[in-house]
GROMACS .gro file of C-alpha atoms in nm:
model
  383
    1MET     CA    1   2.881  -2.239   2.013
    2LEU     CA    2   3.240  -2.283   1.905
    3GLU     CA    3   3.316  -2.474   2.224
    4ARG     CA    4   3.099  -2.763   2.105
    5THR     CA    5   3.090  -2.726   1.725
    6VAL     CA    6   3.353  -2.697   1.453
    7HIS     CA    7   3.166  -2.438   1.248
    8LEU     CA    8   3.269  -2.462   0.885
    9SER     CA    9   2.943  -2.357   0.727
   10SER     CA   10   2.946  -1.978   0.741
   11CYS     CA   11   2.875  -1.976   0.364
   12SER     CA   12   2.526  -2.091   0.469
   13LEU     CA   13   2.475  -1.954   0.822
   14GLY     CA   14   2.724  -1.772   1.042
   15ALA     CA   15   2.813  -1.901   1.386
   16ARG     CA   16   2.579  -1.805   1.668
   17SER     CA   17   2.740  -1.554   1.901
   18ILE     CA   18   2.685  -1.431   2.254
   19ASP     CA   19   2.642  -1.087   2.101
   20LEU     CA   20   2.352  -1.209   1.887
   21ASP     CA   21   2.181  -1.370   2.186
   22GLN     CA   22   2.216  -1.051   2.385
   23SER     CA   23   2.077  -0.842   2.101
   24LEU     CA   24   1.761  -1.049   2.092
   25GLY     CA   25   1.728  -1.003   2.467
   26ARG     CA   26   1.749  -0.627   2.415
   27MET     CA   27   1.477  -0.644   2.153
   28ALA     CA   28   1.253  -0.839   2.389
   29ALA     CA   29   1.314  -0.579   2.661
   30ASP     CA   30   1.240  -0.296   2.415
   31MET     CA   31   0.907  -0.456   2.335
   32THR     CA   32   0.789  -0.361   2.689
   33LEU     CA   33   0.811   0.008   2.603
   34GLY     CA   34   0.476   0.013   2.422
   35ALA     CA   35   0.464   0.267   2.143
   36GLY     CA   36   0.821   0.371   2.230
   37ALA     CA   37   0.939   0.032   2.107
   38TRP     CA   38   0.895   0.138   1.745
   39GLU     CA   39   1.140   0.424   1.781
   40ARG     CA   40   1.404   0.181   1.903
   41PHE     CA   41   1.316  -0.068   1.632
   42SER     CA   42   1.358   0.199   1.361
   43ARG     CA   43   1.688   0.307   1.513
   44GLN     CA   44   1.821  -0.049   1.483
   45VAL     CA   45   1.717  -0.069   1.114
   46ASP     CA   46   1.874   0.270   1.031
   47ARG     CA   47   2.190   0.182   1.217
   48ALA     CA   48   2.225  -0.148   1.031
   49ARG     CA   49   2.176   0.032   0.700
   50ALA     CA   50   2.448   0.288   0.782
   51ARG     CA   51   2.692   0.021   0.904
   52PHE     CA   52   2.649  -0.190   0.590
   53ALA     CA   53   2.699   0.120   0.377
   54GLY     CA   54   3.023   0.195   0.563
   55LEU     CA   55   3.143  -0.162   0.511
   56ILE     CA   56   3.111  -0.136   0.132
   57GLY     CA   57   3.226   0.223   0.105
   58ALA     CA   58   2.892   0.381   0.023
   59ASP     CA   59   2.664   0.656   0.157
   60ALA     CA   60   2.371   0.532   0.366
   61GLU     CA   61   2.132   0.717   0.130
   62ARG     CA   62   2.229   0.468  -0.139
   63VAL     CA   63   2.134   0.159   0.062
   64ALA     CA   64   1.787   0.012   0.096
   65VAL     CA   65   1.686  -0.245   0.357
   66VAL     CA   66   1.509  -0.540   0.193
   67PRO     CA   67   1.400  -0.879   0.327
   68ASN     CA   68   1.626  -1.090   0.101
   69ALA     CA   69   1.842  -1.088  -0.211
   70SER     CA   70   1.553  -1.193  -0.437
   71VAL     CA   71   1.348  -0.888  -0.347
   72GLY     CA   72   1.656  -0.672  -0.405
   73ALA     CA   73   1.703  -0.823  -0.751
   74TYR     CA   74   1.335  -0.781  -0.834
   75GLN     CA   75   1.339  -0.414  -0.737
   76VAL     CA   76   1.624  -0.359  -0.979
   77ALA     CA   77   1.464  -0.560  -1.263
   78SER     CA   78   1.132  -0.383  -1.229
   79THR     CA   79   1.268  -0.031  -1.233
   80LEU     CA   80   1.509  -0.046  -1.526
   81GLY     CA   81   1.357   0.110  -1.838
   82ARG     CA   82   1.385  -0.115  -2.145
   83ARG     CA   83   1.536   0.159  -2.369
   84GLY     CA   84   1.505  -0.083  -2.659
   85ARG     CA   85   1.719  -0.338  -2.473
   86HIS     CA   86   1.585  -0.691  -2.418
   87ARG     CA   87   1.879  -0.892  -2.284
   88ILE     CA   88   1.998  -0.973  -1.933
   89VAL     CA   89   2.346  -1.127  -1.920
   90SER     CA   90   2.396  -1.354  -1.619
   91SER     CA   91   2.613  -1.657  -1.535
   92ALA     CA   92   2.559  -2.030  -1.502
   93ALA     CA   93   2.732  -1.985  -1.164
   94GLU     CA   94   2.467  -1.739  -1.039
   95PHE     CA   95   2.272  -1.838  -0.730
   96PRO     CA   96   1.922  -1.953  -0.841
   97SER     CA   97   1.747  -1.702  -0.616
   98ILE     CA   98   1.891  -1.424  -0.835
   99SER     CA   99   1.879  -1.603  -1.168
  100HIS     CA  100   1.513  -1.696  -1.127
  101VAL     CA  101   1.421  -1.329  -1.086
  102TRP     CA  102   1.590  -1.254  -1.420
  103LEU     CA  103   1.415  -1.546  -1.589
  104ALA     CA  104   1.078  -1.426  -1.461
  105GLN     CA  105   1.125  -1.111  -1.671
  106GLY     CA  106   1.075  -1.327  -1.980
  107ARG     CA  107   0.703  -1.254  -1.970
  108ASP     CA  108   0.775  -0.911  -2.123
  109GLY     CA  109   1.006  -1.050  -2.389
  110THR     CA  110   1.330  -1.023  -2.197
  111GLU     CA  111   1.600  -1.271  -2.304
  112VAL     CA  112   1.833  -1.410  -2.038
  113VAL     CA  113   2.168  -1.549  -2.148
  114HIS     CA  114   2.422  -1.717  -1.923
  115ALA     CA  115   2.798  -1.704  -1.939
  116PRO     CA  116   2.943  -2.051  -1.871
  117ARG     CA  117   3.040  -2.149  -1.522
  118PRO     CA  118   3.415  -2.086  -1.491
  119GLY     CA  119   3.607  -2.399  -1.577
  120GLU     CA  120   3.309  -2.597  -1.712
  121PRO     CA  121   3.308  -2.744  -2.065
  122VAL     CA  122   3.169  -2.518  -2.334
  123ASP     CA  123   2.914  -2.625  -2.596
  124ASP     CA  124   3.163  -2.783  -2.834
  125GLY     CA  125   3.298  -3.008  -2.558
  126ALA     CA  126   3.629  -2.826  -2.527
  127ASP     CA  127   3.753  -2.704  -2.191
  128SER     CA  128   3.664  -2.348  -2.103
  129ALA     CA  129   3.951  -2.103  -2.132
  130ASP     CA  130   3.863  -2.012  -1.772
  131ASP     CA  131   3.818  -1.647  -1.869
  132PRO     CA  132   3.502  -1.526  -1.700
  133ALA     CA  133   3.547  -1.167  -1.816
  134GLY     CA  134   3.588  -1.284  -2.175
  135ASP     CA  135   3.284  -1.513  -2.146
  136TYR     CA  136   3.075  -1.218  -2.034
  137ALA     CA  137   3.220  -0.986  -2.297
  138ALA     CA  138   3.115  -1.227  -2.572
  139LEU     CA  139   2.750  -1.186  -2.466
  140ILE     CA  140   2.732  -0.814  -2.386
  141ASP     CA  141   2.622  -0.582  -2.666
  142GLU     CA  142   2.380  -0.300  -2.746
  143ARG     CA  143   2.083  -0.529  -2.665
  144THR     CA  144   2.194  -0.569  -2.302
  145ARG     CA  145   1.967  -0.413  -2.039
  146LEU     CA  146   2.150  -0.552  -1.732
  147VAL     CA  147   2.463  -0.751  -1.651
  148SER     CA  148   2.448  -0.968  -1.337
  149VAL     CA  149   2.759  -1.119  -1.186
  150PRO     CA  150   2.822  -1.287  -0.846
  151LEU     CA  151   3.124  -1.148  -0.666
  152VAL     CA  152   3.193  -1.496  -0.522
  153THR     CA  153   3.009  -1.793  -0.666
  154TYR     CA  154   2.798  -1.987  -0.416
  155ALA     CA  155   2.903  -2.334  -0.536
  156GLU     CA  156   3.275  -2.341  -0.609
  157GLY     CA  157   3.368  -2.023  -0.419
  158ARG     CA  158   3.517  -1.852  -0.724
  159VAL     CA  159   3.591  -1.477  -0.709
  160MET     CA  160   3.468  -1.324  -1.034
  161PRO     CA  161   3.647  -1.036  -1.209
  162VAL     CA  162   3.363  -0.791  -1.147
  163ALA     CA  163   3.554  -0.473  -1.228
  164GLU     CA  164   3.663  -0.609  -1.570
  165ILE     CA  165   3.309  -0.721  -1.651
  166ALA     CA  166   3.164  -0.388  -1.531
  167ALA     CA  167   3.399  -0.197  -1.764
  168VAL     CA  168   3.274  -0.397  -2.061
  169ALA     CA  169   2.910  -0.358  -1.956
  170HIS     CA  170   2.940   0.016  -1.908
  171ALA     CA  171   3.107   0.057  -2.245
  172ALA     CA  172   2.798  -0.105  -2.395
  173GLY     CA  173   2.567   0.120  -2.190
  174ALA     CA  174   2.447  -0.153  -1.950
  175PRO     CA  175   2.440  -0.130  -1.567
  176VAL     CA  176   2.586  -0.403  -1.346
  177PHE     CA  177   2.420  -0.596  -1.059
  178VAL     CA  178   2.644  -0.780  -0.811
  179ASP     CA  179   2.544  -1.052  -0.563
  180ALA     CA  180   2.803  -1.017  -0.285
  181TYR     CA  181   2.636  -1.246  -0.032
  182GLN     CA  182   2.935  -1.486  -0.029
  183ALA     CA  183   3.188  -1.203   0.012
  184VAL     CA  184   3.075  -0.924   0.244
  185GLY     CA  185   3.214  -0.976   0.595
  186VAL     CA  186   3.493  -1.214   0.501
  187ARG     CA  187   3.692  -1.002   0.255
  188PRO     CA  188   3.716  -0.631   0.160
  189VAL     CA  189   3.430  -0.520  -0.065
  190ARG     CA  190   3.423  -0.162  -0.201
  191VAL     CA  191   3.161  -0.064  -0.454
  192ASP     CA  192   3.384   0.201  -0.611
  193GLU     CA  193   3.651  -0.057  -0.685
  194LEU     CA  194   3.395  -0.302  -0.827
  195GLY     CA  195   3.240  -0.033  -1.047
  196CYS     CA  196   2.895  -0.179  -0.995
  197ASP     CA  197   2.562  -0.001  -1.016
  198PHE     CA  198   2.378  -0.234  -0.778
  199LEU     CA  199   2.495  -0.470  -0.504
  200VAL     CA  200   2.298  -0.699  -0.277
  201ALA     CA  201   2.410  -0.889   0.035
  202GLY     CA  202   2.247  -1.014   0.347
  203THR     CA  203   2.322  -1.063   0.718
  204MET     CA  204   2.291  -1.435   0.784
  205LYS     CA  205   2.628  -1.563   0.651
  206TYR     CA  206   2.965  -1.392   0.704
  207LEU     CA  207   2.798  -1.088   0.864
  208LEU     CA  208   2.697  -1.319   1.155
  209GLY     CA  209   2.332  -1.219   1.182
  210LEU     CA  210   1.998  -1.387   1.120
  211PRO     CA  211   1.795  -1.465   0.808
  212GLY     CA  212   1.539  -1.203   0.713
  213LEU     CA  213   1.744  -0.894   0.634
  214ALA     CA  214   1.943  -0.788   0.328
  215PHE     CA  215   2.073  -0.468   0.180
  216LEU     CA  216   2.050  -0.326  -0.172
  217TYR     CA  217   2.309  -0.072  -0.280
  218VAL     CA  218   2.205   0.156  -0.567
  219ARG     CA  219   2.464   0.390  -0.711
  220ALA     CA  220   2.209   0.640  -0.851
  221PRO     CA  221   1.874   0.560  -0.687
  222GLY     CA  222   1.686   0.859  -0.820
  223SER     CA  223   1.779   0.822  -1.186
  224LEU     CA  224   1.636   0.487  -1.291
  225GLY     CA  225   1.382   0.449  -1.565
  226LEU     CA  226   1.074   0.348  -1.360
  227ASP     CA  227   0.943   0.370  -1.003
  228PRO     CA  228   0.915   0.043  -0.811
  229VAL     CA  229   0.591  -0.152  -0.842
  230LEU     CA  230   0.658  -0.353  -0.530
  231THR     CA  231   0.640  -0.092  -0.257
  232GLY     CA  232   0.498  -0.006   0.086
  233TRP     CA  233   0.483   0.264   0.342
  234PHE     CA  234   0.858   0.262   0.410
  235GLY     CA  235   0.912   0.348   0.044
  236ARG     CA  236   0.756   0.694   0.084
  237VAL     CA  237   0.916   1.033   0.117
  238ASP     CA  238   0.753   1.060   0.460
  239PRO     CA  239   0.629   0.719   0.580
  240PHE     CA  240   0.454   0.883   0.873
  241ALA     CA  241   0.236   1.109   0.659
  242PHE     CA  242  -0.008   0.816   0.631
  243ASP     CA  243  -0.156   0.957   0.313
  244VAL     CA  244  -0.339   0.675   0.135
  245ARG     CA  245  -0.385   0.887  -0.180
  246LEU     CA  246  -0.020   0.984  -0.232
  247LEU     CA  247   0.235   0.752  -0.391
  248ASP     CA  248   0.563   0.945  -0.381
  249PHE     CA  249   0.916   0.810  -0.393
  250PRO     CA  250   1.224   0.962  -0.228
  251ALA     CA  251   1.541   1.023  -0.427
  252ALA     CA  252   1.732   0.800  -0.183
  253ALA     CA  253   1.750   0.419  -0.202
  254THR     CA  254   1.470   0.394   0.057
  255ARG     CA  255   1.242   0.422  -0.255
  256PHE     CA  256   1.305   0.047  -0.294
  257GLU     CA  257   1.184  -0.043   0.053
  258THR     CA  258   0.841  -0.198   0.121
  259GLY     CA  259   0.675  -0.279   0.452
  260THR     CA  260   0.801  -0.328   0.806
  261PRO     CA  261   1.142  -0.502   0.802
  262SER     CA  262   1.239  -0.797   1.020
  263VAL     CA  263   1.307  -0.627   1.352
  264PRO     CA  264   1.478  -0.927   1.520
  265ALA     CA  265   1.709  -0.956   1.218
  266ALA     CA  266   1.795  -0.584   1.249
  267TYR     CA  267   1.900  -0.623   1.614
  268ALA     CA  268   2.100  -0.933   1.517
  269ALA     CA  269   2.258  -0.750   1.222
  270ASN     CA  270   2.398  -0.486   1.455
  271ALA     CA  271   2.536  -0.756   1.683
  272GLY     CA  272   2.711  -0.906   1.380
  273PHE     CA  273   2.850  -0.568   1.278
  274ASP     CA  274   2.988  -0.532   1.632
  275LEU     CA  275   3.198  -0.839   1.561
  276VAL     CA  276   3.291  -0.767   1.199
  277GLU     CA  277   3.365  -0.392   1.205
  278PRO     CA  278   3.677  -0.415   1.427
  279LEU     CA  279   3.836  -0.668   1.190
  280ASP     CA  280   4.088  -0.595   0.917
  281LEU     CA  281   3.905  -0.776   0.639
  282ALA     CA  282   4.221  -0.800   0.429
  283GLU     CA  283   4.377  -0.996   0.713
  284VAL     CA  284   4.063  -1.205   0.744
  285ARG     CA  285   4.081  -1.287   0.371
  286ASP     CA  286   4.444  -1.393   0.402
  287HIS     CA  287   4.373  -1.598   0.714
  288VAL     CA  288   4.087  -1.776   0.534
  289LEU     CA  289   4.300  -1.839   0.224
  290ALA     CA  290   4.564  -2.008   0.443
  291LEU     CA  291   4.297  -2.230   0.600
  292THR     CA  292   4.151  -2.327   0.262
  293ASP     CA  293   4.501  -2.417   0.142
  294LEU     CA  294   4.547  -2.631   0.453
  295ALA     CA  295   4.208  -2.798   0.420
  296ALA     CA  296   4.249  -2.876   0.049
  297GLY     CA  297   4.603  -3.011   0.098
  298SER     CA  298   4.506  -3.225   0.397
  299LEU     CA  299   4.198  -3.371   0.225
  300ARG     CA  300   4.390  -3.447  -0.093
  301GLU     CA  301   4.656  -3.628   0.108
  302ARG     CA  302   4.374  -3.852   0.228
  303GLY     CA  303   4.267  -3.927  -0.129
  304GLU     CA  304   3.976  -3.681  -0.137
  305HIS     CA  305   3.879  -3.481  -0.442
  306VAL     CA  306   3.826  -3.115  -0.389
  307VAL     CA  307   3.739  -2.814  -0.604
  308LEU     CA  308   3.957  -2.518  -0.520
  309PRO     CA  309   3.987  -2.213  -0.744
  310PRO     CA  310   4.329  -2.048  -0.791
  311ARG     CA  311   4.435  -1.849  -0.483
  312ARG     CA  312   4.395  -1.517  -0.666
  313ALA     CA  313   4.033  -1.602  -0.748
  314ARG     CA  314   3.924  -1.790  -0.437
  315GLY     CA  315   3.652  -1.706  -0.190
  316ALA     CA  316   3.611  -1.847   0.161
  317HIS     CA  317   3.522  -2.208   0.094
  318VAL     CA  318   3.651  -2.536  -0.039
  319CYS     CA  319   3.427  -2.789  -0.214
  320LEU     CA  320   3.464  -3.157  -0.125
  321PHE     CA  321   3.315  -3.391  -0.381
  322ASP     CA  322   3.098  -3.679  -0.264
  323PRO     CA  323   2.833  -3.889  -0.436
  324GLU     CA  324   2.601  -3.832  -0.137
  325PRO     CA  325   2.689  -3.491   0.008
  326GLU     CA  326   2.383  -3.474   0.229
  327SER     CA  327   2.476  -3.806   0.391
  328LEU     CA  328   2.832  -3.692   0.450
  329ALA     CA  329   2.713  -3.360   0.596
  330ARG     CA  330   2.480  -3.539   0.839
  331PHE     CA  331   2.759  -3.766   0.952
  332LEU     CA  332   2.993  -3.475   1.007
  333ALA     CA  333   2.724  -3.291   1.205
  334GLU     CA  334   2.681  -3.593   1.429
  335HIS     CA  335   3.055  -3.571   1.495
  336GLY     CA  336   3.048  -3.204   1.581
  337VAL     CA  337   3.152  -3.059   1.242
  338SER     CA  338   2.912  -2.826   1.061
  339VAL     CA  339   2.944  -2.799   0.681
  340SER     CA  340   2.709  -2.701   0.400
  341PRO     CA  341   2.607  -2.946   0.121
  342ARG     CA  342   2.523  -2.800  -0.220
  343GLY     CA  343   2.474  -3.001  -0.538
  344ARG     CA  344   2.760  -3.248  -0.581
  345TYR     CA  345   2.970  -3.095  -0.307
  346VAL     CA  346   3.011  -3.040   0.061
  347ARG     CA  347   3.114  -2.680   0.106
  348ILE     CA  348   3.374  -2.618   0.377
  349SER     CA  349   3.382  -2.248   0.461
  350CYS     CA  350   3.612  -2.059   0.693
  351HIS     CA  351   3.583  -1.730   0.882
  352PHE     CA  352   3.799  -1.533   1.122
  353TYR     CA  353   3.705  -1.761   1.413
  354ASN     CA  354   3.831  -2.080   1.245
  355ASP     CA  355   4.180  -2.224   1.287
  356ALA     CA  356   4.402  -2.521   1.200
  357ASP     CA  357   4.245  -2.732   1.474
  358ASP     CA  358   3.912  -2.702   1.297
  359VAL     CA  359   4.068  -2.831   0.977
  360ALA     CA  360   4.221  -3.124   1.163
  361ALA     CA  361   3.884  -3.209   1.319
  362LEU     CA  362   3.720  -3.196   0.978
  363CYS     CA  363   3.975  -3.428   0.820
  364ALA     CA  364   3.948  -3.677   1.105
  365ALA     CA  365   3.569  -3.683   1.074
  366VAL     CA  366   3.585  -3.727   0.695
  367SER     CA  367   3.828  -4.019   0.741
  368ALA     CA  368   3.589  -4.175   0.992
  369TYR     CA  369   3.306  -4.146   0.739
  370ARG     CA  370   3.516  -4.311   0.466
  371SER     CA  371   3.609  -4.596   0.703
  372LYS     CA  372   3.240  -4.658   0.758
  373HIS     CA  373   3.100  -4.591   0.411
  374GLY     CA  374   3.393  -4.651   0.176
  375SER     CA  375   3.573  -4.413  -0.063
  376CYS     CA  376   3.401  -4.152  -0.275
  377GLY     CA  377   3.450  -4.375  -0.577
  378GLY     CA  378   3.760  -4.221  -0.728
  379VAL     CA  379   3.561  -3.970  -0.932
  380ARG     CA  380   3.778  -3.691  -1.067
  381VAL     CA  381   3.641  -3.339  -1.069
  382HIS     CA  382   3.784  -3.023  -1.219
  383SER     CA  383   3.997  -2.816  -0.983
   0.00000   0.00000   0.00000
């Protein structure tokens, strides 16, 4: 794929690999084994669970396999006892797929409040102090049932101070949920360092797999207030007991699982782990930071306006402002450069397989677009 495409959209979908293609071939071959295929399918799912757990520094018993981040968030929301607490503290920078789950809890009287997006104007029109931990702390109190914070924001690529926020939340008696989808696979992520109680991430971005598989880490899976309402046969103590009259839940995180997971995505997940596990993710993070510096500097030299968080709080992508980001993204794709439009921006994300030549190709294609369509209008955006 990389021979014909400059892939700068791993924040949306990781690059297709030979390893992934071969894994799907193995799955197709395993399908010929009849009933024996299911044993191999289950082995792939269990192996993916264990490998994700190892990547984040957790035990496999604390990781559930779920179809996507939304289901992971719902499983958390539905099993937390109210304990007289009616508030969920989230962020305006949260990905909607997570935030909408929290908002849906409003039917039982839950209040959802949002810390401002880092750097955005606050209600009185003044500039934000750019203190995400302080913004969260101002909203967390004895009413708080759950605190939700993205590790890296999906839009601007801002690394949030999760450990600081978690300390405040725990002092108030509230657990912490982390969306790490934009972080796992491209930087070190350790749940003990974050201090989180829950973490969700999936396989289709920097873990180089397919859509259809995600993981939910639960620090203490057997000690939550309620059992899951959304469940299925894989959520049982013994799924193969086939007892239609018994609804039991294991103490492990598998209690949050439902029906048959996406088997192709499990095979692809293990192919992605084959590529990611040998990497030093601290080196990958530094490599990506250097490329985002290069991309931002080169684009600004051409008169472009980019959003780039400070280096100490930067994820794996740069945001390029454009009045018509979808149009720019289509043009770049036609010229062999894959990016990811979101909102007002074109997101330019880097991974271990990207290099300075990719940045040069991007800048040349953007310049060609401007020559054809004119400048982006000189609009200034916060950076």
